Amino acid sequence: MRPLIHCLKRKPDWHRAFSHSARNAIVKDIRELPDRISPRYQPTSHNDLLCLEWPSPPRNVLLIKKDKAPEVTAALIEYAKHIHATYPAISLIFEPATAHALASALPFPIYAPPPPSPSRLAPTAAADDAGGDLYYLYPAKVDVTCTLGGDGTILHAASLFATARSVPPILAFSMGTLGFLGEWKFGEHKRAFRDVVVSGARAPGPAAAAAAAAEPVLGRGPAGVGTVTAAAAGLAGEGGGAARGADADADVEKRKEEEGREKMVDEMEAGAAAAAIATSPSTGSTTTMMGADASTAAATTTGLLTGWSSIRGRAMGAARGARVLLRNRLKVGVFAPGGRRISPDRLSEGATTSRTGATTGTTAAAEAAARRRKGGEGGGGWSDGAGDVYAMNEVIIHRGRDPHLAIVDVLVGGRYLTEAVADGMIISTPTGSTAYSLSSGGSIVHPLVSSLLLTPICPRSLSFRPLVLPANTPITLRLSEKNRGREVEVSIDGVRRSEGMGVGMEVRVQGEEIQDGQGAWVGGVPSIVRGNVGAESTGDDHWVGGLNGLLKFNYPFGEDG
């Protein structure tokens, strides 16, 4: 009998027939991406909504999902794979925790900001490779934001740009509890995303169209993978839509025919996984068609927008731009008793931390955003814009755990209005009028009405009624010396400041200016709504439908829901 130690040292007489290792998860730094492309928003003659118009195709898309929802996670993976397969030149951005959780399920590189370190949670003026602090990366890099979830997910997405003057358009798919703000269903994600990408694309002229049709493109044609023309790779299934796209009226009259072509494009997109790559005849080098490079310079001089030649379905963008509802935001500043501005840092447990752990607002973020604003905010009055944060829903002052009612001095337009004795005060936007303000007895205001809502929370006086004020009216809430507690809580879009509001401190609120001096639309939260400009002129029935279907507006008693 052999000793036990000898048996343990004996080499096994088997070997592995094969080896298997998990796919390497690739999460790249968001700072490697090109800077953001800012679209234009054009007024329309059919309704009060705006039309989205890209100067060149968007390149960086931020995807945000609802937490703790497996079905939403599965939908996000499907959505990401579709975007990568159909638009291979688009880079996908995720929040850090989401990126590392999903990277193994996605067979292509994705991008995310670097995870916050303890040193980055403290205020710092250090700059990164992008020319600013880490928390400016989302506003500097994101072209489009897509959310999968409910209204809270949309609100969280908007909070990532709380210190940014300009917010990229948001395409929201309703997969949450209420979904009053997001009207798109996930089953429409292919058409919805395509309409956003090609929105406002100009159809090429005859000469440019002929040149583009003759360009050799390596792609997937009807017979398989090989070299095909740009017309076959990018316009197949359009039925000559590029020529018709030059005439907006013709496109509207042939709506039914276009819908049939859209269906054909969807079928083609399912098999179009290869990137469109053009070969330069002079140098032999290859470049992606989406880039603004030498391969598209000649097309630009003939009237074809740079980069559009590789976008499938672009001819539909000229007459059927995506409709945009520009939601107003609040510009919020917090001030010490002596009038010194307090930077909006550490809003919750030491930092404005997203649900996935990505820090989105610090003193450095506010300072960097202020440095990048050109010409100031233009708000005038009490605020110079430096250090302000923006709120999509509301600003709330609440007594918190203190059992006594809060006593708050309210000033409107610089003049004393009243002494509020209540559980708290709410200043909300029209978008936020259906949230906490509505539960406190405030009015429901259409999002296109430029206004502010001042709503008391459980006031002591029965004559203290909610007010609706013009959006450019400055409102100041000051904690009175009479307040029995020495501090009240302040929250902005549901994120509570770690440090409360002491006696004599002020919260100053004013509506954000969404147009600059030249009339361009530069502020607000651009929300992509259902339908296309030029294809229909039904206005804003989605808002009315939300009141009836979701909020059960004036619902009769005794009837089933």
Coordinates of C-alpha atoms in Angstrom, one line a residue:
M1 CA 0.0 0.0 0.0
R2 CA 1.5 3.3 -1.1
P3 CA 1.8 6.1 1.5
L4 CA -0.9 8.8 1.3
I5 CA 1.6 11.5 0.7
H6 CA 2.8 9.7 -2.4
C7 CA -0.7 9.4 -3.8
L8 CA -1.3 13.1 -3.3
K9 CA 1.9 14.0 -5.1
R10 CA 1.1 11.7 -8.0
K11 CA 0.3 13.6 -11.2
P12 CA -3.2 12.9 -12.6
D13 CA -3.4 10.7 -15.7
W14 CA -6.1 12.9 -17.3
H15 CA -5.9 16.1 -19.2
R16 CA -8.5 18.7 -20.3
A17 CA -9.9 17.9 -23.8
F18 CA -10.6 21.6 -24.3
S19 CA -10.5 24.9 -22.5
H20 CA -13.2 27.5 -22.0
S21 CA -12.9 31.0 -20.8
A22 CA -15.5 33.7 -20.4
R23 CA -15.6 36.5 -23.0
N24 CA -13.6 39.4 -21.9
A25 CA -15.8 42.3 -20.9
I26 CA -14.6 45.5 -22.6
V27 CA -15.6 48.8 -21.0
K28 CA -13.8 51.8 -22.4
D29 CA -13.3 55.2 -21.0
I30 CA -15.9 57.7 -22.2
R31 CA -13.1 60.3 -22.7
E32 CA -12.0 58.4 -25.8
L33 CA -15.2 59.4 -27.6
P34 CA -15.6 62.4 -29.8
D35 CA -17.3 65.5 -28.3
R36 CA -21.0 65.9 -28.4
I37 CA -23.0 66.9 -31.5
S38 CA -25.6 69.5 -30.6
P39 CA -28.8 69.4 -32.8
R40 CA -31.0 72.3 -33.8
Y41 CA -34.6 72.6 -32.9
Q42 CA -36.8 74.2 -35.6
P43 CA -40.3 75.5 -35.1
T44 CA -43.1 73.9 -37.1
S45 CA -46.2 75.2 -38.7
H46 CA -48.5 72.4 -37.6
N47 CA -48.3 72.7 -33.8
D48 CA -46.3 74.1 -30.9
L49 CA -43.8 71.3 -30.9
L50 CA -40.3 71.6 -32.4
C51 CA -38.6 69.6 -35.1
L52 CA -35.2 67.8 -34.3
E53 CA -32.5 68.5 -36.9
W54 CA -29.1 67.0 -36.8
P55 CA -26.1 68.8 -38.5
S56 CA -24.5 65.3 -38.8
P57 CA -25.5 61.9 -37.5
P58 CA -25.3 61.4 -33.8
R59 CA -22.4 59.3 -32.6
N60 CA -22.7 58.8 -28.8
V61 CA -25.9 57.4 -27.2
L62 CA -26.4 57.1 -23.5
L63 CA -28.6 54.1 -22.4
I64 CA -30.2 54.2 -18.9
K65 CA -32.4 51.6 -17.4
K66 CA -34.7 51.1 -14.5
D67 CA -33.0 49.3 -11.5
K68 CA -34.0 46.0 -10.2
A69 CA -36.1 45.0 -13.1
P70 CA -34.9 41.9 -15.0
E71 CA -37.3 42.4 -17.9
V72 CA -35.9 45.9 -18.4
T73 CA -32.4 44.6 -18.4
A74 CA -33.2 42.0 -21.0
A75 CA -34.8 44.7 -23.1
L76 CA -31.8 47.0 -22.7
I77 CA -29.5 44.2 -24.0
E78 CA -31.7 43.6 -27.0
Y79 CA -31.8 47.4 -27.7
A80 CA -28.1 47.8 -27.4
K81 CA -27.4 44.9 -29.8
H82 CA -29.9 46.3 -32.3
I83 CA -28.2 49.8 -32.3
H84 CA -24.7 48.3 -32.7
A85 CA -25.8 46.0 -35.5
T86 CA -27.8 48.6 -37.5
Y87 CA -25.7 51.7 -36.7
P88 CA -22.2 50.3 -36.1
A89 CA -20.6 53.7 -36.0
I90 CA -22.6 54.7 -32.9
S91 CA -20.9 54.2 -29.6
L92 CA -23.0 53.2 -26.6
I93 CA -22.5 54.8 -23.2
F94 CA -23.7 53.3 -19.9
E95 CA -23.4 54.4 -16.3
P96 CA -20.4 52.7 -14.6
A97 CA -22.3 50.0 -12.6
T98 CA -24.6 49.1 -15.5
A99 CA -21.7 49.0 -17.9
H100 CA -19.7 46.5 -15.9
A101 CA -22.8 44.4 -15.2
L102 CA -23.8 44.1 -18.9
A103 CA -20.4 44.1 -20.6
S104 CA -20.2 40.3 -20.6
A105 CA -23.6 40.1 -22.3
L106 CA -22.6 42.5 -25.1
P107 CA -20.1 41.3 -27.8
F108 CA -18.7 44.7 -28.5
P109 CA -17.0 47.5 -26.6
I110 CA -19.1 49.9 -24.6
Y111 CA -18.2 53.1 -22.8
A112 CA -18.7 54.5 -19.3
P113 CA -17.2 57.2 -17.1
P114 CA -14.4 56.1 -14.8
P115 CA -15.8 54.8 -11.4
P116 CA -15.6 57.5 -8.7
S117 CA -12.7 57.1 -6.2
P118 CA -12.7 58.5 -2.7
S119 CA -10.5 61.3 -3.8
R120 CA -12.9 62.3 -6.6
L121 CA -15.8 62.6 -4.2
A122 CA -14.1 65.6 -2.5
P123 CA -14.3 69.0 -4.3
T124 CA -11.3 69.4 -6.6
A125 CA -10.3 71.7 -9.4
A126 CA -8.1 69.1 -11.1
A127 CA -8.8 68.6 -14.8
D128 CA -8.9 65.4 -16.7
D129 CA -7.9 64.6 -20.3
A130 CA -11.3 65.9 -21.5
G131 CA -10.4 69.4 -20.4
G132 CA -12.5 69.4 -17.2
D133 CA -13.5 67.4 -14.2
L134 CA -14.9 63.9 -14.5
Y135 CA -18.5 65.0 -13.8
Y136 CA -18.7 67.0 -16.9
L137 CA -18.3 64.0 -19.1
Y138 CA -21.9 63.2 -19.8
P139 CA -22.8 66.8 -21.0
A140 CA -19.6 66.9 -23.1
K141 CA -20.0 63.5 -24.8
V142 CA -23.6 62.4 -25.0
D143 CA -25.6 63.1 -28.2
V144 CA -28.8 61.3 -27.4
T145 CA -30.1 59.7 -24.2
C146 CA -32.4 56.7 -24.2
T147 CA -34.3 55.6 -21.1
L148 CA -36.0 52.3 -20.4
G149 CA -38.2 52.6 -17.3
G150 CA -40.7 54.9 -15.8
D151 CA -40.9 58.6 -15.0
G152 CA -38.3 58.2 -12.2
T153 CA -35.8 56.9 -14.8
I154 CA -36.4 60.0 -17.0
L155 CA -35.9 62.2 -14.0
H156 CA -32.7 60.4 -13.1
A157 CA -31.4 60.9 -16.7
A158 CA -32.2 64.6 -16.6
S159 CA -30.3 64.9 -13.3
L160 CA -27.1 63.7 -15.0
F161 CA -27.2 67.1 -16.7
A162 CA -28.2 69.1 -13.7
T163 CA -25.3 71.4 -14.0
A164 CA -25.3 71.6 -17.8
R165 CA -26.8 74.5 -19.7
S166 CA -27.8 72.2 -22.6
V167 CA -29.4 68.8 -22.4
P168 CA -29.3 66.2 -25.2
P169 CA -32.6 64.9 -26.5
I170 CA -34.2 62.2 -24.5
L171 CA -36.0 59.2 -26.1
A172 CA -38.0 57.5 -23.3
F173 CA -39.6 54.0 -23.5
S174 CA -42.3 53.4 -20.9
M175 CA -41.4 50.3 -18.9
G176 CA -42.2 51.6 -15.4
T177 CA -45.1 51.9 -13.1
L178 CA -46.8 55.0 -14.4
G179 CA -45.0 56.2 -17.5
F180 CA -46.7 59.6 -17.8
L181 CA -43.6 61.2 -19.3
G182 CA -42.5 58.4 -21.6
E183 CA -45.1 57.5 -24.2
W184 CA -43.1 55.2 -26.4
K185 CA -43.6 51.4 -26.1
F186 CA -40.5 49.2 -26.3
G187 CA -42.0 47.3 -29.2
E188 CA -41.5 50.5 -31.3
H189 CA -37.8 50.9 -30.4
K190 CA -36.4 50.2 -33.9
R191 CA -38.6 52.8 -35.7
A192 CA -38.4 55.3 -32.8
F193 CA -34.6 55.2 -32.8
R194 CA -34.3 55.4 -36.6
D195 CA -36.6 58.4 -36.7
V196 CA -34.5 60.2 -34.1
V197 CA -31.2 59.4 -35.9
V198 CA -32.3 60.5 -39.3
S199 CA -34.4 63.4 -38.1
G200 CA -33.9 66.5 -40.3
A201 CA -31.4 64.8 -42.6
R202 CA -31.4 66.5 -46.0
A203 CA -31.9 64.4 -49.0
P204 CA -29.0 64.6 -51.5
G205 CA -29.4 66.5 -54.8
P206 CA -29.4 64.6 -58.1
A207 CA -25.6 64.9 -58.6
A208 CA -24.8 63.9 -55.0
A209 CA -27.2 61.0 -55.2
A210 CA -25.6 59.7 -58.3
A211 CA -22.2 60.0 -56.8
A212 CA -23.3 58.3 -53.6
A213 CA -24.9 55.5 -55.6
A214 CA -21.7 54.8 -57.4
E215 CA -19.5 54.6 -54.3
P216 CA -18.3 51.1 -53.5
V217 CA -19.4 50.1 -50.0
L218 CA -18.4 46.9 -48.1
G219 CA -21.7 45.7 -46.6
R220 CA -24.3 43.1 -46.6
G221 CA -26.3 43.1 -49.8
P222 CA -29.3 41.0 -50.7
A223 CA -27.1 38.1 -51.8
G224 CA -24.8 38.2 -48.8
V225 CA -21.6 39.9 -47.8
G226 CA -19.7 41.7 -50.5
T227 CA -19.0 44.9 -52.3
V228 CA -22.2 46.7 -53.2
T229 CA -23.0 50.3 -54.1
A230 CA -24.0 52.9 -51.5
A231 CA -27.5 52.9 -53.0
A232 CA -27.9 49.2 -52.4
A233 CA -26.3 49.3 -49.0
G234 CA -28.0 52.4 -47.6
L235 CA -31.1 53.0 -49.7
A236 CA -32.4 49.5 -50.5
G237 CA -36.0 49.0 -49.5
E238 CA -36.6 52.8 -49.7
G239 CA -38.0 52.6 -53.2
G240 CA -36.2 55.7 -54.4
G241 CA -37.1 57.6 -51.2
A242 CA -34.0 59.8 -51.5
A243 CA -35.4 61.5 -54.5
R244 CA -38.8 61.9 -53.0
G245 CA -37.3 63.1 -49.7
A246 CA -36.4 66.4 -51.3
D247 CA -40.1 67.3 -51.6
A248 CA -41.8 67.4 -48.2
D249 CA -45.3 67.7 -49.5
A250 CA -44.9 64.6 -51.7
D251 CA -43.7 62.6 -48.7
V252 CA -46.7 63.6 -46.7
E253 CA -49.1 62.6 -49.5
K254 CA -47.5 59.2 -49.9
R255 CA -47.5 58.3 -46.2
K256 CA -49.0 54.8 -46.7
E257 CA -46.3 54.0 -49.3
E258 CA -43.6 55.1 -46.9
E259 CA -45.0 52.9 -44.2
G260 CA -44.5 50.0 -46.5
R261 CA -41.0 51.0 -47.2
E262 CA -40.3 51.4 -43.4
K263 CA -41.4 47.8 -43.0
M264 CA -38.9 46.7 -45.7
V265 CA -36.2 48.8 -44.1
D266 CA -36.8 47.0 -40.7
E267 CA -36.4 43.7 -42.4
M268 CA -33.1 44.8 -44.0
E269 CA -31.8 46.2 -40.7
A270 CA -32.2 42.9 -39.0
G271 CA -29.5 41.5 -41.2
A272 CA -27.3 44.5 -41.6
A273 CA -24.7 43.9 -38.9
A274 CA -21.6 44.9 -40.9
A275 CA -20.4 48.5 -40.8
A276 CA -20.4 50.6 -43.9
I277 CA -16.8 51.2 -44.8
A278 CA -15.7 53.3 -47.8
T279 CA -12.4 52.9 -49.6
S280 CA -10.7 56.0 -50.7
P281 CA -9.6 55.6 -54.4
S282 CA -6.6 57.9 -54.1
T283 CA -5.0 56.5 -51.0
G284 CA -6.5 53.1 -50.6
S285 CA -7.2 53.7 -46.9
T286 CA -10.4 52.7 -45.4
T287 CA -12.6 55.0 -43.2
T288 CA -16.0 54.6 -41.7
M289 CA -18.8 56.3 -43.5
M290 CA -20.2 57.9 -40.3
G291 CA -17.0 59.9 -39.7
A292 CA -16.5 63.5 -40.9
D293 CA -13.4 62.6 -43.0
A294 CA -11.9 63.0 -46.4
S295 CA -14.1 60.3 -47.9
T296 CA -17.1 62.5 -47.4
A297 CA -15.6 65.9 -48.1
A298 CA -16.4 65.8 -51.8
A299 CA -20.0 64.9 -51.0
T300 CA -20.3 67.8 -48.6
T301 CA -19.3 70.3 -51.4
T302 CA -22.1 68.9 -53.6
G303 CA -24.8 69.5 -50.9
L304 CA -24.8 66.1 -49.1
L305 CA -24.4 66.4 -45.3
T306 CA -21.2 64.8 -44.0
G307 CA -21.8 61.3 -42.7
W308 CA -25.4 60.8 -43.9
S309 CA -24.5 58.4 -46.8
S310 CA -24.2 55.4 -44.4
I311 CA -27.4 56.0 -42.6
R312 CA -30.2 53.7 -43.7
G313 CA -33.5 55.5 -44.1
R314 CA -32.0 59.0 -44.1
A315 CA -34.3 60.2 -46.9
M316 CA -37.3 60.0 -44.6
G317 CA -35.7 62.6 -42.3
A318 CA -36.1 65.6 -44.5
A319 CA -39.9 65.7 -44.3
R320 CA -40.6 63.7 -41.2
G321 CA -38.4 65.1 -38.4
A322 CA -38.9 63.8 -34.9
R323 CA -41.2 65.9 -32.8
V324 CA -39.7 67.5 -29.7
L325 CA -41.4 68.7 -26.6
L326 CA -39.1 71.1 -24.8
R327 CA -39.7 70.8 -21.1
N328 CA -38.8 73.8 -19.0
R329 CA -36.4 73.5 -16.0
L330 CA -35.9 75.5 -12.8
K331 CA -32.7 77.3 -12.2
V332 CA -31.9 76.9 -8.5
G333 CA -29.4 78.6 -6.3
V334 CA -28.9 78.2 -2.5
F335 CA -27.5 81.2 -0.5
A336 CA -26.2 81.7 3.0
P337 CA -27.7 84.4 5.3
G338 CA -25.1 87.0 4.1
G339 CA -26.0 86.4 0.4
R340 CA -23.0 84.2 -0.3
R341 CA -23.8 81.5 -2.9
I342 CA -23.5 77.9 -1.6
S343 CA -22.3 75.5 -4.3
P344 CA -24.7 72.7 -5.0
D345 CA -22.4 69.9 -3.9
R346 CA -23.0 66.8 -1.9
L347 CA -26.7 66.6 -2.4
S348 CA -27.1 63.2 -0.9
E349 CA -24.7 61.4 1.5
G350 CA -21.8 63.6 0.5
A351 CA -22.4 63.7 -3.3
T352 CA -25.0 63.7 -5.9
T353 CA -24.8 60.0 -6.6
S354 CA -26.9 58.2 -9.2
R355 CA -28.6 55.0 -8.5
T356 CA -25.8 53.1 -10.2
G357 CA -23.1 54.8 -8.2
A358 CA -21.9 57.4 -10.7
T359 CA -21.3 60.8 -9.0
T360 CA -23.0 63.5 -11.1
G361 CA -22.6 66.7 -9.2
T362 CA -19.9 68.2 -7.0
T363 CA -18.4 71.6 -6.4
A364 CA -16.0 70.9 -9.2
A365 CA -18.8 70.0 -11.5
A366 CA -20.6 73.2 -10.8
E367 CA -17.5 75.3 -11.3
A368 CA -16.6 73.5 -14.5
A369 CA -20.0 73.9 -15.9
A370 CA -19.9 77.6 -15.1
R371 CA -16.5 77.9 -16.7
R372 CA -17.9 76.4 -19.9
R373 CA -21.0 78.5 -20.2
K374 CA -20.3 81.2 -22.8
G375 CA -21.8 84.6 -22.1
G376 CA -23.5 83.6 -18.8
E377 CA -27.0 82.4 -18.3
G378 CA -28.7 85.6 -19.4
G379 CA -31.2 85.3 -16.6
G380 CA -30.5 88.7 -15.1
G381 CA -32.0 89.7 -11.8
W382 CA -30.5 88.0 -8.7
S383 CA -28.7 85.2 -10.5
D384 CA -25.5 85.2 -12.5
G385 CA -25.8 81.5 -13.3
A386 CA -22.5 80.5 -11.7
G387 CA -23.1 77.4 -9.4
D388 CA -26.8 77.0 -10.3
V389 CA -28.3 73.6 -10.7
Y390 CA -31.3 72.8 -12.9
A391 CA -34.4 70.8 -11.9
M392 CA -36.9 69.2 -14.3
N393 CA -39.6 68.6 -11.7
E394 CA -39.5 70.6 -8.5
V395 CA -37.6 72.2 -5.6
I396 CA -39.0 71.3 -2.1
I397 CA -38.4 72.8 1.3
H398 CA -39.8 70.5 4.0
R399 CA -39.8 70.4 7.8
G400 CA -38.4 66.8 7.7
R401 CA -38.3 65.1 11.1
D402 CA -39.0 68.2 13.0
P403 CA -42.6 68.0 14.5
H404 CA -43.2 71.7 14.2
L405 CA -44.5 73.5 11.1
A406 CA -41.9 75.3 9.1
I407 CA -42.1 79.1 8.8
V408 CA -40.8 80.4 5.5
D409 CA -40.8 83.9 4.1
V410 CA -41.9 83.9 0.5
L411 CA -40.8 86.7 -1.9
V412 CA -42.0 86.9 -5.5
G413 CA -40.2 89.2 -8.0
G414 CA -38.1 90.6 -5.2
R415 CA -41.2 91.7 -3.2
Y416 CA -42.4 90.2 0.0
L417 CA -45.5 88.0 -0.5
T418 CA -46.3 86.1 2.7
E419 CA -45.1 84.2 5.6
A420 CA -45.9 80.6 4.9
V421 CA -46.6 78.3 7.9
A422 CA -46.8 74.8 6.5
D423 CA -45.1 71.5 6.3
G424 CA -43.2 72.9 3.4
M425 CA -43.2 74.7 0.1
I426 CA -43.0 73.4 -3.5
I427 CA -41.8 75.3 -6.6
S428 CA -42.4 73.1 -9.6
T429 CA -42.3 73.2 -13.4
P430 CA -45.3 72.4 -15.6
T431 CA -43.7 68.9 -16.0
G432 CA -43.6 68.6 -12.2
S433 CA -47.2 69.8 -11.8
T434 CA -48.4 66.2 -12.0
A435 CA -46.0 65.0 -9.2
Y436 CA -45.8 66.1 -5.6
S437 CA -47.4 69.5 -6.4
L438 CA -50.5 67.7 -7.6
S439 CA -50.7 65.6 -4.4
S440 CA -50.5 68.9 -2.4
G441 CA -53.4 70.4 -4.2
G442 CA -51.6 72.2 -7.0
S443 CA -52.9 72.8 -10.5
I444 CA -52.2 70.6 -13.5
V445 CA -50.3 72.7 -16.1
H446 CA -49.6 71.8 -19.7
P447 CA -45.8 71.4 -20.3
L448 CA -45.9 74.0 -23.1
V449 CA -47.1 76.7 -20.7
S450 CA -44.1 78.6 -19.6
S451 CA -44.8 79.0 -15.9
L452 CA -43.8 78.2 -12.3
L453 CA -46.0 76.7 -9.7
L454 CA -45.8 77.8 -6.0
T455 CA -47.6 75.2 -3.9
P456 CA -47.8 75.0 -0.1
I457 CA -47.6 71.6 1.6
C458 CA -50.3 71.2 4.3
P459 CA -50.5 74.9 5.1
R460 CA -52.0 76.1 8.5
S461 CA -54.2 78.7 6.8
L462 CA -57.1 77.5 4.7
S463 CA -56.8 80.6 2.5
F464 CA -53.2 79.8 1.4
R465 CA -53.9 78.7 -2.2
P466 CA -51.4 77.5 -4.9
L467 CA -50.1 80.1 -7.4
V468 CA -49.2 79.9 -11.1
L469 CA -46.6 82.5 -12.0
P470 CA -44.7 83.4 -15.2
A471 CA -41.6 81.3 -15.7
N472 CA -39.2 84.3 -15.6
T473 CA -40.5 85.4 -12.1
P474 CA -37.8 85.1 -9.4
I475 CA -39.1 83.3 -6.3
T476 CA -37.2 83.4 -3.0
L477 CA -37.9 81.1 0.0
R478 CA -36.1 82.2 3.2
L479 CA -36.3 80.3 6.5
S480 CA -37.7 82.7 9.0
E481 CA -36.1 83.6 12.3
K482 CA -39.5 82.6 13.9
N483 CA -39.0 79.0 12.8
R484 CA -38.9 76.7 15.9
G485 CA -36.6 74.3 14.3
R486 CA -33.1 75.5 13.3
E487 CA -33.1 73.6 10.0
V488 CA -35.3 72.3 7.2
E489 CA -34.6 69.9 4.4
V490 CA -34.1 70.9 0.8
S491 CA -34.4 68.5 -2.1
I492 CA -34.0 69.1 -5.8
D493 CA -35.8 66.6 -8.1
G494 CA -36.0 64.1 -5.3
V495 CA -32.3 64.4 -4.3
R496 CA -31.9 65.7 -0.7
R497 CA -29.1 68.1 0.2
S498 CA -26.9 66.5 2.8
E499 CA -26.8 69.8 4.7
G500 CA -30.2 71.3 5.5
M501 CA -31.3 74.9 5.1
G502 CA -30.6 76.9 8.2
V503 CA -32.3 80.1 9.6
G504 CA -31.7 83.0 7.3
M505 CA -30.7 80.9 4.3
E506 CA -32.4 81.3 1.0
V507 CA -33.4 79.2 -2.0
R508 CA -33.8 81.3 -5.1
V509 CA -35.6 79.8 -8.0
Q510 CA -36.3 81.1 -11.5
G511 CA -37.4 79.5 -14.8
E512 CA -34.6 78.6 -17.1
E513 CA -34.3 80.6 -20.3
I514 CA -34.7 78.2 -23.2
Q515 CA -33.9 80.6 -26.0
D516 CA -30.8 82.7 -26.5
G517 CA -30.6 86.2 -27.8
Q518 CA -30.8 85.0 -31.4
G519 CA -33.9 83.0 -30.8
A520 CA -32.2 79.6 -30.9
W521 CA -33.5 76.9 -28.6
V522 CA -30.7 76.1 -26.2
G523 CA -32.3 75.2 -22.8
G524 CA -34.8 72.9 -21.4
V525 CA -35.1 69.1 -21.6
P526 CA -35.8 68.0 -25.2
S527 CA -38.2 65.1 -25.0
I528 CA -38.9 63.0 -28.2
V529 CA -42.7 62.5 -28.4
R530 CA -44.7 60.2 -30.6
G531 CA -45.3 61.0 -34.3
N532 CA -43.3 63.0 -36.9
V533 CA -43.4 66.5 -38.0
G534 CA -44.9 66.5 -41.5
A535 CA -46.6 63.2 -41.2
E536 CA -49.3 64.4 -38.9
S537 CA -50.5 67.6 -37.2
T538 CA -52.5 66.3 -34.3
G539 CA -50.8 68.5 -31.7
D540 CA -50.3 67.2 -28.2
D541 CA -53.0 64.6 -27.8
H542 CA -50.4 62.3 -26.0
W543 CA -50.7 64.7 -23.0
V544 CA -54.5 64.6 -23.0
G545 CA -54.4 60.8 -23.3
G546 CA -52.1 60.6 -20.3
L547 CA -54.5 62.6 -18.2
N548 CA -57.3 60.3 -19.1
G549 CA -55.6 56.9 -19.3
L550 CA -53.0 57.2 -16.6
L551 CA -54.2 59.9 -14.1
K552 CA -57.9 59.0 -14.6
F553 CA -58.8 62.7 -14.9
N554 CA -62.4 63.3 -13.6
Y555 CA -63.0 59.6 -13.5
P556 CA -66.7 58.9 -12.6
F557 CA -67.5 57.2 -9.3
G558 CA -68.8 53.6 -9.4
E559 CA -67.1 52.6 -12.6
D560 CA -64.4 50.0 -13.0
G561 CA -60.8 51.3 -13.6

